[in-house]
Amino acid sequence: MANISLTTKTSGSGPGIVLAHGAGGGIEANFGSLIPLLAKGHKVTGSDFPGDDTPLDLDALADALVAEAATERFTIIGFSLGTAVAVRAAARHPGRVTGLVLAAGLARPDNRLRLALDLWSALLAADDRDSFARFVLASAFSPAFANGMPPEALAPTIEGIAATIPGGTAAQAALVGRVDTTGDLAGISVPTLVIEATEDLLVDPANHRYLAERIPGAEHAQIKAGHVLMLEQPEAWHRTVLEFLARHDL
């Protein structure tokens, strides 16, 4: 199992928080608005996954994330792929993980997600960034959000997505297609919040609820948004995470 090199930044002071981002995302893209709020009372570690397409292994990625943590013990906030990384980290390092927040996540991909990942892979391999961006806009956001955009905003939004596809997206998407943390869930014993994005077209909300149903004592919250819930409903996202951390003194 090869070592994985991450790019890490820390901020704030206090109890530890480790962030785990989604495939094709990044710490700033997925958590940028939340980090300043967390850093008011926590030591926050944000590690970007590798920026090349070297194949990824879930165990190695979870271990690398834990190794980068700025504190000995910490809560992990995971989004999408990051939820599987967070669960595996908790399973492999139970003495260090004190809590979990799992947003728009999955234990293993269903058939619809596998089909979407196949399309991601094909478009990335063909370097068809425009079509990739169109698919992301249509699938990663709720119908209400996408349809609520002014028509004149569509083209620049698509251009912006196409211009900012992070390196490593193909490898991260391939890892999503292989993850399976179903065997880890029953052994999770730390306070856990599962956040369901109720309008998610990319990772069906049934996958979010599966985590809540199978992690003992997990709390379940809903945010009416598509997959990228932090962009659609930032205030609800911030409030839901911060209230959970305060409630459990994490």
PDB file of C-alpha atoms in Angstrom:
ATOM      1  CA  MET A   1       0.000   0.000   0.000  1.00  0.00           C
ATOM      2  CA  ALA A   2       1.767   3.116  -1.272  1.00  0.00           C
ATOM      3  CA  ASN A   3       2.063   6.272   0.781  1.00  0.00           C
ATOM      4  CA  ILE A   4      -0.171   9.128  -0.338  1.00  0.00           C
ATOM      5  CA  SER A   5       1.058  12.724  -0.262  1.00  0.00           C
ATOM      6  CA  LEU A   6      -1.492  15.371   0.712  1.00  0.00           C
ATOM      7  CA  THR A   7      -1.332  19.166   0.601  1.00  0.00           C
ATOM      8  CA  THR A   8      -2.345  20.459   4.023  1.00  0.00           C
ATOM      9  CA  LYS A   9      -3.223  23.772   5.637  1.00  0.00           C
ATOM     10  CA  THR A  10      -4.225  24.376   9.254  1.00  0.00           C
ATOM     11  CA  SER A  11      -6.066  27.223  10.947  1.00  0.00           C
ATOM     12  CA  GLY A  12      -7.461  28.183  14.336  1.00  0.00           C
ATOM     13  CA  SER A  13      -6.874  26.640  17.743  1.00  0.00           C
ATOM     14  CA  GLY A  14      -8.804  24.358  20.058  1.00  0.00           C
ATOM     15  CA  PRO A  15     -10.260  20.859  19.671  1.00  0.00           C
ATOM     16  CA  GLY A  16      -9.289  19.193  16.417  1.00  0.00           C
ATOM     17  CA  ILE A  17     -11.280  19.116  13.195  1.00  0.00           C
ATOM     18  CA  VAL A  18     -10.106  17.233  10.094  1.00  0.00           C
ATOM     19  CA  LEU A  19     -11.801  17.856   6.736  1.00  0.00           C
ATOM     20  CA  ALA A  20     -12.262  15.233   4.006  1.00  0.00           C
ATOM     21  CA  HIS A  21     -13.400  16.579   0.634  1.00  0.00           C
ATOM     22  CA  GLY A  22     -15.299  15.018  -2.248  1.00  0.00           C
ATOM     23  CA  ALA A  23     -14.129  13.708  -5.614  1.00  0.00           C
ATOM     24  CA  GLY A  24     -13.392  16.519  -8.021  1.00  0.00           C
ATOM     25  CA  GLY A  25     -13.580  19.004  -5.185  1.00  0.00           C
ATOM     26  CA  GLY A  26     -11.043  20.278  -2.698  1.00  0.00           C
ATOM     27  CA  ILE A  27     -10.838  21.785   0.757  1.00  0.00           C
ATOM     28  CA  GLU A  28     -11.524  25.336  -0.395  1.00  0.00           C
ATOM     29  CA  ALA A  29     -14.310  24.333  -2.786  1.00  0.00           C
ATOM     30  CA  ASN A  30     -16.117  22.108  -0.287  1.00  0.00           C
ATOM     31  CA  PHE A  31     -15.361  23.795   3.043  1.00  0.00           C
ATOM     32  CA  GLY A  32     -14.155  27.321   2.270  1.00  0.00           C
ATOM     33  CA  SER A  33     -17.098  29.113   3.862  1.00  0.00           C
ATOM     34  CA  LEU A  34     -17.175  26.787   6.887  1.00  0.00           C
ATOM     35  CA  ILE A  35     -13.475  26.907   7.829  1.00  0.00           C
ATOM     36  CA  PRO A  36     -13.462  30.462   9.304  1.00  0.00           C
ATOM     37  CA  LEU A  37     -16.448  29.562  11.489  1.00  0.00           C
ATOM     38  CA  LEU A  38     -14.826  26.333  12.673  1.00  0.00           C
ATOM     39  CA  ALA A  39     -11.485  28.054  13.287  1.00  0.00           C
ATOM     40  CA  LYS A  40     -13.037  30.386  15.866  1.00  0.00           C
ATOM     41  CA  GLY A  41     -12.946  27.516  18.342  1.00  0.00           C
ATOM     42  CA  HIS A  42     -11.111  24.621  16.703  1.00  0.00           C
ATOM     43  CA  LYS A  43      -7.780  23.634  15.189  1.00  0.00           C
ATOM     44  CA  VAL A  44      -8.786  22.806  11.631  1.00  0.00           C
ATOM     45  CA  THR A  45      -6.744  20.572   9.321  1.00  0.00           C
ATOM     46  CA  GLY A  46      -7.663  20.663   5.641  1.00  0.00           C
ATOM     47  CA  SER A  47      -5.821  18.294   3.316  1.00  0.00           C
ATOM     48  CA  ASP A  48      -6.296  18.269  -0.449  1.00  0.00           C
ATOM     49  CA  PHE A  49      -6.093  14.829  -2.022  1.00  0.00           C
ATOM     50  CA  PRO A  50      -3.324  14.191  -4.601  1.00  0.00           C
ATOM     51  CA  GLY A  51      -3.462  16.373  -7.692  1.00  0.00           C
ATOM     52  CA  ASP A  52      -2.484  13.643 -10.149  1.00  0.00           C
ATOM     53  CA  ASP A  53      -4.199  10.485 -11.324  1.00  0.00           C
ATOM     54  CA  THR A  54      -2.108   7.951  -9.468  1.00  0.00           C
ATOM     55  CA  PRO A  55      -4.601   5.258  -8.372  1.00  0.00           C
ATOM     56  CA  LEU A  56      -5.908   5.766  -4.829  1.00  0.00           C
ATOM     57  CA  ASP A  57      -6.531   3.219  -2.085  1.00  0.00           C
ATOM     58  CA  LEU A  58      -9.150   3.959   0.584  1.00  0.00           C
ATOM     59  CA  ASP A  59      -7.082   2.617   3.489  1.00  0.00           C
ATOM     60  CA  ALA A  60      -4.003   4.557   2.405  1.00  0.00           C
ATOM     61  CA  LEU A  61      -5.993   7.755   1.888  1.00  0.00           C
ATOM     62  CA  ALA A  62      -7.624   7.419   5.320  1.00  0.00           C
ATOM     63  CA  ASP A  63      -4.235   6.799   6.942  1.00  0.00           C
ATOM     64  CA  ALA A  64      -2.706   9.789   5.151  1.00  0.00           C
ATOM     65  CA  LEU A  65      -5.538  12.043   6.324  1.00  0.00           C
ATOM     66  CA  VAL A  66      -5.034  10.945   9.928  1.00  0.00           C
ATOM     67  CA  ALA A  67      -1.261  11.381   9.656  1.00  0.00           C
ATOM     68  CA  GLU A  68      -1.731  15.008   8.565  1.00  0.00           C
ATOM     69  CA  ALA A  69      -3.968  15.925  11.495  1.00  0.00           C
ATOM     70  CA  ALA A  70      -2.665  18.839  13.556  1.00  0.00           C
ATOM     71  CA  THR A  71      -4.094  17.402  16.788  1.00  0.00           C
ATOM     72  CA  GLU A  72      -3.903  13.949  18.382  1.00  0.00           C
ATOM     73  CA  ARG A  73      -7.698  13.598  18.527  1.00  0.00           C
ATOM     74  CA  PHE A  74     -10.230  15.133  16.178  1.00  0.00           C
ATOM     75  CA  THR A  75     -13.663  15.079  14.590  1.00  0.00           C
ATOM     76  CA  ILE A  76     -13.743  14.384  10.849  1.00  0.00           C
ATOM     77  CA  ILE A  77     -16.164  16.305   8.639  1.00  0.00           C
ATOM     78  CA  GLY A  78     -16.511  14.414   5.369  1.00  0.00           C
ATOM     79  CA  PHE A  79     -18.372  15.267   2.185  1.00  0.00           C
ATOM     80  CA  SER A  80     -19.285  12.756  -0.552  1.00  0.00           C
ATOM     81  CA  LEU A  81     -16.156  10.606  -1.127  1.00  0.00           C
ATOM     82  CA  GLY A  82     -14.840  12.165   2.067  1.00  0.00           C
ATOM     83  CA  THR A  83     -17.535  10.367   4.071  1.00  0.00           C
ATOM     84  CA  ALA A  84     -16.073   6.989   3.086  1.00  0.00           C
ATOM     85  CA  VAL A  85     -12.583   8.256   3.931  1.00  0.00           C
ATOM     86  CA  ALA A  86     -13.872   9.497   7.299  1.00  0.00           C
ATOM     87  CA  VAL A  87     -15.587   6.219   8.179  1.00  0.00           C
ATOM     88  CA  ARG A  88     -12.525   4.182   7.214  1.00  0.00           C
ATOM     89  CA  ALA A  89     -10.292   6.521   9.250  1.00  0.00           C
ATOM     90  CA  ALA A  90     -12.541   6.049  12.280  1.00  0.00           C
ATOM     91  CA  ALA A  91     -12.458   2.282  11.826  1.00  0.00           C
ATOM     92  CA  ARG A  92      -8.670   2.136  11.461  1.00  0.00           C
ATOM     93  CA  HIS A  93      -7.816   4.791  14.079  1.00  0.00           C
ATOM     94  CA  PRO A  94     -10.524   4.562  16.749  1.00  0.00           C
ATOM     95  CA  GLY A  95      -8.299   6.090  19.413  1.00  0.00           C
ATOM     96  CA  ARG A  96      -7.921   9.311  17.481  1.00  0.00           C
ATOM     97  CA  VAL A  97     -11.334  10.024  15.950  1.00  0.00           C
ATOM     98  CA  THR A  98     -13.792  11.618  18.384  1.00  0.00           C
ATOM     99  CA  GLY A  99     -16.728  12.343  16.093  1.00  0.00           C
ATOM    100  CA  LEU A 100     -17.979  12.218  12.509  1.00  0.00           C
ATOM    101  CA  VAL A 101     -20.030  14.501  10.283  1.00  0.00           C
ATOM    102  CA  LEU A 102     -20.982  12.724   7.051  1.00  0.00           C
ATOM    103  CA  ALA A 103     -22.605  14.918   4.384  1.00  0.00           C
ATOM    104  CA  ALA A 104     -24.145  13.674   1.115  1.00  0.00           C
ATOM    105  CA  GLY A 105     -22.257  10.435   1.557  1.00  0.00           C
ATOM    106  CA  LEU A 106     -22.247   6.773   0.713  1.00  0.00           C
ATOM    107  CA  ALA A 107     -20.966   3.455   1.966  1.00  0.00           C
ATOM    108  CA  ARG A 108     -20.686   1.988  -1.537  1.00  0.00           C
ATOM    109  CA  PRO A 109     -21.852   3.172  -4.958  1.00  0.00           C
ATOM    110  CA  ASP A 110     -25.222   2.139  -6.345  1.00  0.00           C
ATOM    111  CA  ASN A 111     -25.866   1.493 -10.035  1.00  0.00           C
ATOM    112  CA  ARG A 112     -26.888   5.074 -10.841  1.00  0.00           C
ATOM    113  CA  LEU A 113     -23.719   6.457  -9.317  1.00  0.00           C
ATOM    114  CA  ARG A 114     -21.592   3.893 -11.158  1.00  0.00           C
ATOM    115  CA  LEU A 115     -23.177   5.025 -14.435  1.00  0.00           C
ATOM    116  CA  ALA A 116     -22.428   8.645 -13.588  1.00  0.00           C
ATOM    117  CA  LEU A 117     -18.835   7.752 -12.727  1.00  0.00           C
ATOM    118  CA  ASP A 118     -18.466   5.925 -16.047  1.00  0.00           C
ATOM    119  CA  LEU A 119     -19.524   9.111 -17.816  1.00  0.00           C
ATOM    120  CA  TRP A 120     -17.143  11.204 -15.682  1.00  0.00           C
ATOM    121  CA  SER A 121     -14.276   8.900 -16.597  1.00  0.00           C
ATOM    122  CA  ALA A 122     -15.066   8.925 -20.306  1.00  0.00           C
ATOM    123  CA  LEU A 123     -15.356  12.709 -20.492  1.00  0.00           C
ATOM    124  CA  LEU A 124     -12.157  13.250 -18.499  1.00  0.00           C
ATOM    125  CA  ALA A 125     -10.252  10.720 -20.623  1.00  0.00           C
ATOM    126  CA  ALA A 126     -11.405  12.550 -23.753  1.00  0.00           C
ATOM    127  CA  ASP A 127     -10.508  15.910 -22.159  1.00  0.00           C
ATOM    128  CA  ASP A 128     -14.046  17.056 -22.962  1.00  0.00           C
ATOM    129  CA  ARG A 129     -14.138  19.617 -20.183  1.00  0.00           C
ATOM    130  CA  ASP A 130     -17.173  21.429 -21.558  1.00  0.00           C
ATOM    131  CA  SER A 131     -19.370  18.324 -21.514  1.00  0.00           C
ATOM    132  CA  PHE A 132     -17.998  17.356 -18.104  1.00  0.00           C
ATOM    133  CA  ALA A 133     -18.960  20.779 -16.739  1.00  0.00           C
ATOM    134  CA  ARG A 134     -22.454  20.513 -18.218  1.00  0.00           C
ATOM    135  CA  PHE A 135     -22.943  17.126 -16.599  1.00  0.00           C
ATOM    136  CA  VAL A 136     -21.722  18.437 -13.241  1.00  0.00           C
ATOM    137  CA  LEU A 137     -24.093  21.394 -13.369  1.00  0.00           C
ATOM    138  CA  ALA A 138     -27.015  19.121 -14.268  1.00  0.00           C
ATOM    139  CA  SER A 139     -26.301  16.427 -11.660  1.00  0.00           C
ATOM    140  CA  ALA A 140     -24.499  17.998  -8.704  1.00  0.00           C
ATOM    141  CA  PHE A 141     -27.101  20.702  -8.074  1.00  0.00           C
ATOM    142  CA  SER A 142     -30.802  20.434  -7.367  1.00  0.00           C
ATOM    143  CA  PRO A 143     -33.331  21.025 -10.166  1.00  0.00           C
ATOM    144  CA  ALA A 144     -34.574  24.135  -8.358  1.00  0.00           C
ATOM    145  CA  PHE A 145     -31.058  25.575  -8.139  1.00  0.00           C
ATOM    146  CA  ALA A 146     -30.116  24.823 -11.764  1.00  0.00           C
ATOM    147  CA  ASN A 147     -33.457  25.949 -13.158  1.00  0.00           C
ATOM    148  CA  GLY A 148     -33.373  29.076 -11.009  1.00  0.00           C
ATOM    149  CA  MET A 149     -30.200  30.345 -12.664  1.00  0.00           C
ATOM    150  CA  PRO A 150     -30.718  33.172 -15.158  1.00  0.00           C
ATOM    151  CA  PRO A 151     -30.206  31.815 -18.706  1.00  0.00           C
ATOM    152  CA  GLU A 152     -27.357  34.262 -19.252  1.00  0.00           C
ATOM    153  CA  ALA A 153     -25.510  32.757 -16.266  1.00  0.00           C
ATOM    154  CA  LEU A 154     -25.357  29.232 -17.674  1.00  0.00           C
ATOM    155  CA  ALA A 155     -22.512  29.740 -20.150  1.00  0.00           C
ATOM    156  CA  PRO A 156     -20.126  31.495 -17.729  1.00  0.00           C
ATOM    157  CA  THR A 157     -20.935  28.944 -15.018  1.00  0.00           C
ATOM    158  CA  ILE A 158     -20.132  26.078 -17.366  1.00  0.00           C
ATOM    159  CA  GLU A 159     -16.929  27.825 -18.449  1.00  0.00           C
ATOM    160  CA  GLY A 160     -15.955  28.338 -14.813  1.00  0.00           C
ATOM    161  CA  ILE A 161     -16.489  24.687 -13.908  1.00  0.00           C
ATOM    162  CA  ALA A 162     -14.586  23.523 -17.002  1.00  0.00           C
ATOM    163  CA  ALA A 163     -11.649  25.793 -16.200  1.00  0.00           C
ATOM    164  CA  THR A 164     -11.306  24.643 -12.591  1.00  0.00           C
ATOM    165  CA  ILE A 165     -11.517  20.836 -12.699  1.00  0.00           C
ATOM    166  CA  PRO A 166      -8.912  19.850 -10.098  1.00  0.00           C
ATOM    167  CA  GLY A 167      -6.053  17.547 -10.902  1.00  0.00           C
ATOM    168  CA  GLY A 168      -6.670  14.080  -9.536  1.00  0.00           C
ATOM    169  CA  THR A 169     -10.397  14.136 -10.306  1.00  0.00           C
ATOM    170  CA  ALA A 170     -10.237  10.970 -12.414  1.00  0.00           C
ATOM    171  CA  ALA A 171      -8.415   9.006  -9.700  1.00  0.00           C
ATOM    172  CA  GLN A 172     -10.805  10.256  -7.036  1.00  0.00           C
ATOM    173  CA  ALA A 173     -13.845   9.330  -9.137  1.00  0.00           C
ATOM    174  CA  ALA A 174     -12.368   5.871  -9.706  1.00  0.00           C
ATOM    175  CA  LEU A 175     -11.997   5.462  -5.947  1.00  0.00           C
ATOM    176  CA  VAL A 176     -15.664   6.375  -5.423  1.00  0.00           C
ATOM    177  CA  GLY A 177     -16.507   3.466  -7.705  1.00  0.00           C
ATOM    178  CA  ARG A 178     -14.558   1.055  -5.480  1.00  0.00           C
ATOM    179  CA  VAL A 179     -15.332   2.193  -1.930  1.00  0.00           C
ATOM    180  CA  ASP A 180     -17.189  -0.129   0.396  1.00  0.00           C
ATOM    181  CA  THR A 181     -17.396   0.777   4.075  1.00  0.00           C
ATOM    182  CA  THR A 182     -20.495  -1.296   4.803  1.00  0.00           C
ATOM    183  CA  GLY A 183     -18.462  -3.556   7.087  1.00  0.00           C
ATOM    184  CA  ASP A 184     -17.190  -0.583   9.111  1.00  0.00           C
ATOM    185  CA  LEU A 185     -20.484   1.059   9.997  1.00  0.00           C
ATOM    186  CA  ALA A 186     -21.680  -1.100  12.888  1.00  0.00           C
ATOM    187  CA  GLY A 187     -18.362  -0.587  14.682  1.00  0.00           C
ATOM    188  CA  ILE A 188     -18.535   3.208  14.719  1.00  0.00           C
ATOM    189  CA  SER A 189     -18.985   4.282  18.341  1.00  0.00           C
ATOM    190  CA  VAL A 190     -18.331   8.039  18.279  1.00  0.00           C
ATOM    191  CA  PRO A 191     -21.013  10.753  17.989  1.00  0.00           C
ATOM    192  CA  THR A 192     -22.006  10.852  14.324  1.00  0.00           C
ATOM    193  CA  LEU A 193     -24.152  13.219  12.300  1.00  0.00           C
ATOM    194  CA  VAL A 194     -25.364  12.148   8.868  1.00  0.00           C
ATOM    195  CA  ILE A 195     -26.548  15.029   6.693  1.00  0.00           C
ATOM    196  CA  GLU A 196     -28.921  14.077   3.909  1.00  0.00           C
ATOM    197  CA  ALA A 197     -29.089  16.335   0.862  1.00  0.00           C
ATOM    198  CA  THR A 198     -32.714  15.646   0.021  1.00  0.00           C
ATOM    199  CA  GLU A 199     -32.534  16.798  -3.626  1.00  0.00           C
ATOM    200  CA  ASP A 200     -29.276  14.989  -4.495  1.00  0.00           C
ATOM    201  CA  LEU A 201     -29.320  13.749  -8.114  1.00  0.00           C
ATOM    202  CA  LEU A 202     -25.744  12.429  -8.098  1.00  0.00           C
ATOM    203  CA  VAL A 203     -25.554  10.344  -4.913  1.00  0.00           C
ATOM    204  CA  ASP A 204     -29.115   9.244  -4.256  1.00  0.00           C
ATOM    205  CA  PRO A 205     -30.282  10.294  -0.769  1.00  0.00           C
ATOM    206  CA  ALA A 206     -31.002   6.641   0.005  1.00  0.00           C
ATOM    207  CA  ASN A 207     -27.228   6.292   0.283  1.00  0.00           C
ATOM    208  CA  HIS A 208     -27.093   9.077   2.874  1.00  0.00           C
ATOM    209  CA  ARG A 209     -29.884   7.459   4.882  1.00  0.00           C
ATOM    210  CA  TYR A 210     -28.129   4.075   4.721  1.00  0.00           C
ATOM    211  CA  LEU A 211     -25.269   5.573   6.733  1.00  0.00           C
ATOM    212  CA  ALA A 212     -27.651   6.987   9.318  1.00  0.00           C
ATOM    213  CA  GLU A 213     -29.508   3.693   9.657  1.00  0.00           C
ATOM    214  CA  ARG A 214     -26.411   1.540  10.122  1.00  0.00           C
ATOM    215  CA  ILE A 215     -24.140   3.638  12.319  1.00  0.00           C
ATOM    216  CA  PRO A 216     -25.233   3.019  15.919  1.00  0.00           C
ATOM    217  CA  GLY A 217     -26.810   6.110  17.451  1.00  0.00           C
ATOM    218  CA  ALA A 218     -26.183   8.299  14.416  1.00  0.00           C
ATOM    219  CA  GLU A 219     -28.104  11.555  14.214  1.00  0.00           C
ATOM    220  CA  HIS A 220     -29.817  12.349  10.919  1.00  0.00           C
ATOM    221  CA  ALA A 221     -30.382  15.844   9.550  1.00  0.00           C
ATOM    222  CA  GLN A 222     -31.846  16.934   6.232  1.00  0.00           C
ATOM    223  CA  ILE A 223     -30.952  19.918   4.087  1.00  0.00           C
ATOM    224  CA  LYS A 224     -33.094  20.657   1.034  1.00  0.00           C
ATOM    225  CA  ALA A 225     -30.348  20.884  -1.570  1.00  0.00           C
ATOM    226  CA  GLY A 226     -28.568  18.987  -4.300  1.00  0.00           C
ATOM    227  CA  HIS A 227     -25.289  17.158  -3.838  1.00  0.00           C
ATOM    228  CA  VAL A 228     -23.184  20.297  -3.411  1.00  0.00           C
ATOM    229  CA  LEU A 229     -25.316  21.366  -0.472  1.00  0.00           C
ATOM    230  CA  MET A 230     -22.757  23.837   0.912  1.00  0.00           C
ATOM    231  CA  LEU A 231     -23.127  26.021  -2.189  1.00  0.00           C
ATOM    232  CA  GLU A 232     -26.914  25.810  -2.371  1.00  0.00           C
ATOM    233  CA  GLN A 233     -27.700  26.173   1.332  1.00  0.00           C
ATOM    234  CA  PRO A 234     -24.611  27.573   3.089  1.00  0.00           C
ATOM    235  CA  GLU A 235     -26.444  28.909   6.147  1.00  0.00           C
ATOM    236  CA  ALA A 236     -28.212  25.594   6.815  1.00  0.00           C
ATOM    237  CA  TRP A 237     -24.921  23.750   6.250  1.00  0.00           C
ATOM    238  CA  HIS A 238     -23.035  25.937   8.708  1.00  0.00           C
ATOM    239  CA  ARG A 239     -25.774  25.821  11.334  1.00  0.00           C
ATOM    240  CA  THR A 240     -26.239  22.046  11.140  1.00  0.00           C
ATOM    241  CA  VAL A 241     -22.525  21.298  11.524  1.00  0.00           C
ATOM    242  CA  LEU A 242     -21.808  23.866  14.239  1.00  0.00           C
ATOM    243  CA  GLU A 243     -24.827  22.910  16.343  1.00  0.00           C
ATOM    244  CA  PHE A 244     -23.800  19.236  16.264  1.00  0.00           C
ATOM    245  CA  LEU A 245     -20.246  20.051  17.341  1.00  0.00           C
ATOM    246  CA  ALA A 246     -21.504  22.263  20.181  1.00  0.00           C
ATOM    247  CA  ARG A 247     -24.096  19.724  21.322  1.00  0.00           C
ATOM    248  CA  HIS A 248     -21.445  17.022  21.747  1.00  0.00           C
ATOM    249  CA  ASP A 249     -18.674  19.320  22.967  1.00  0.00           C
ATOM    250  CA  LEU A 250     -16.494  18.329  20.021  1.00  0.00           C
TER     251      LEU A 250
END
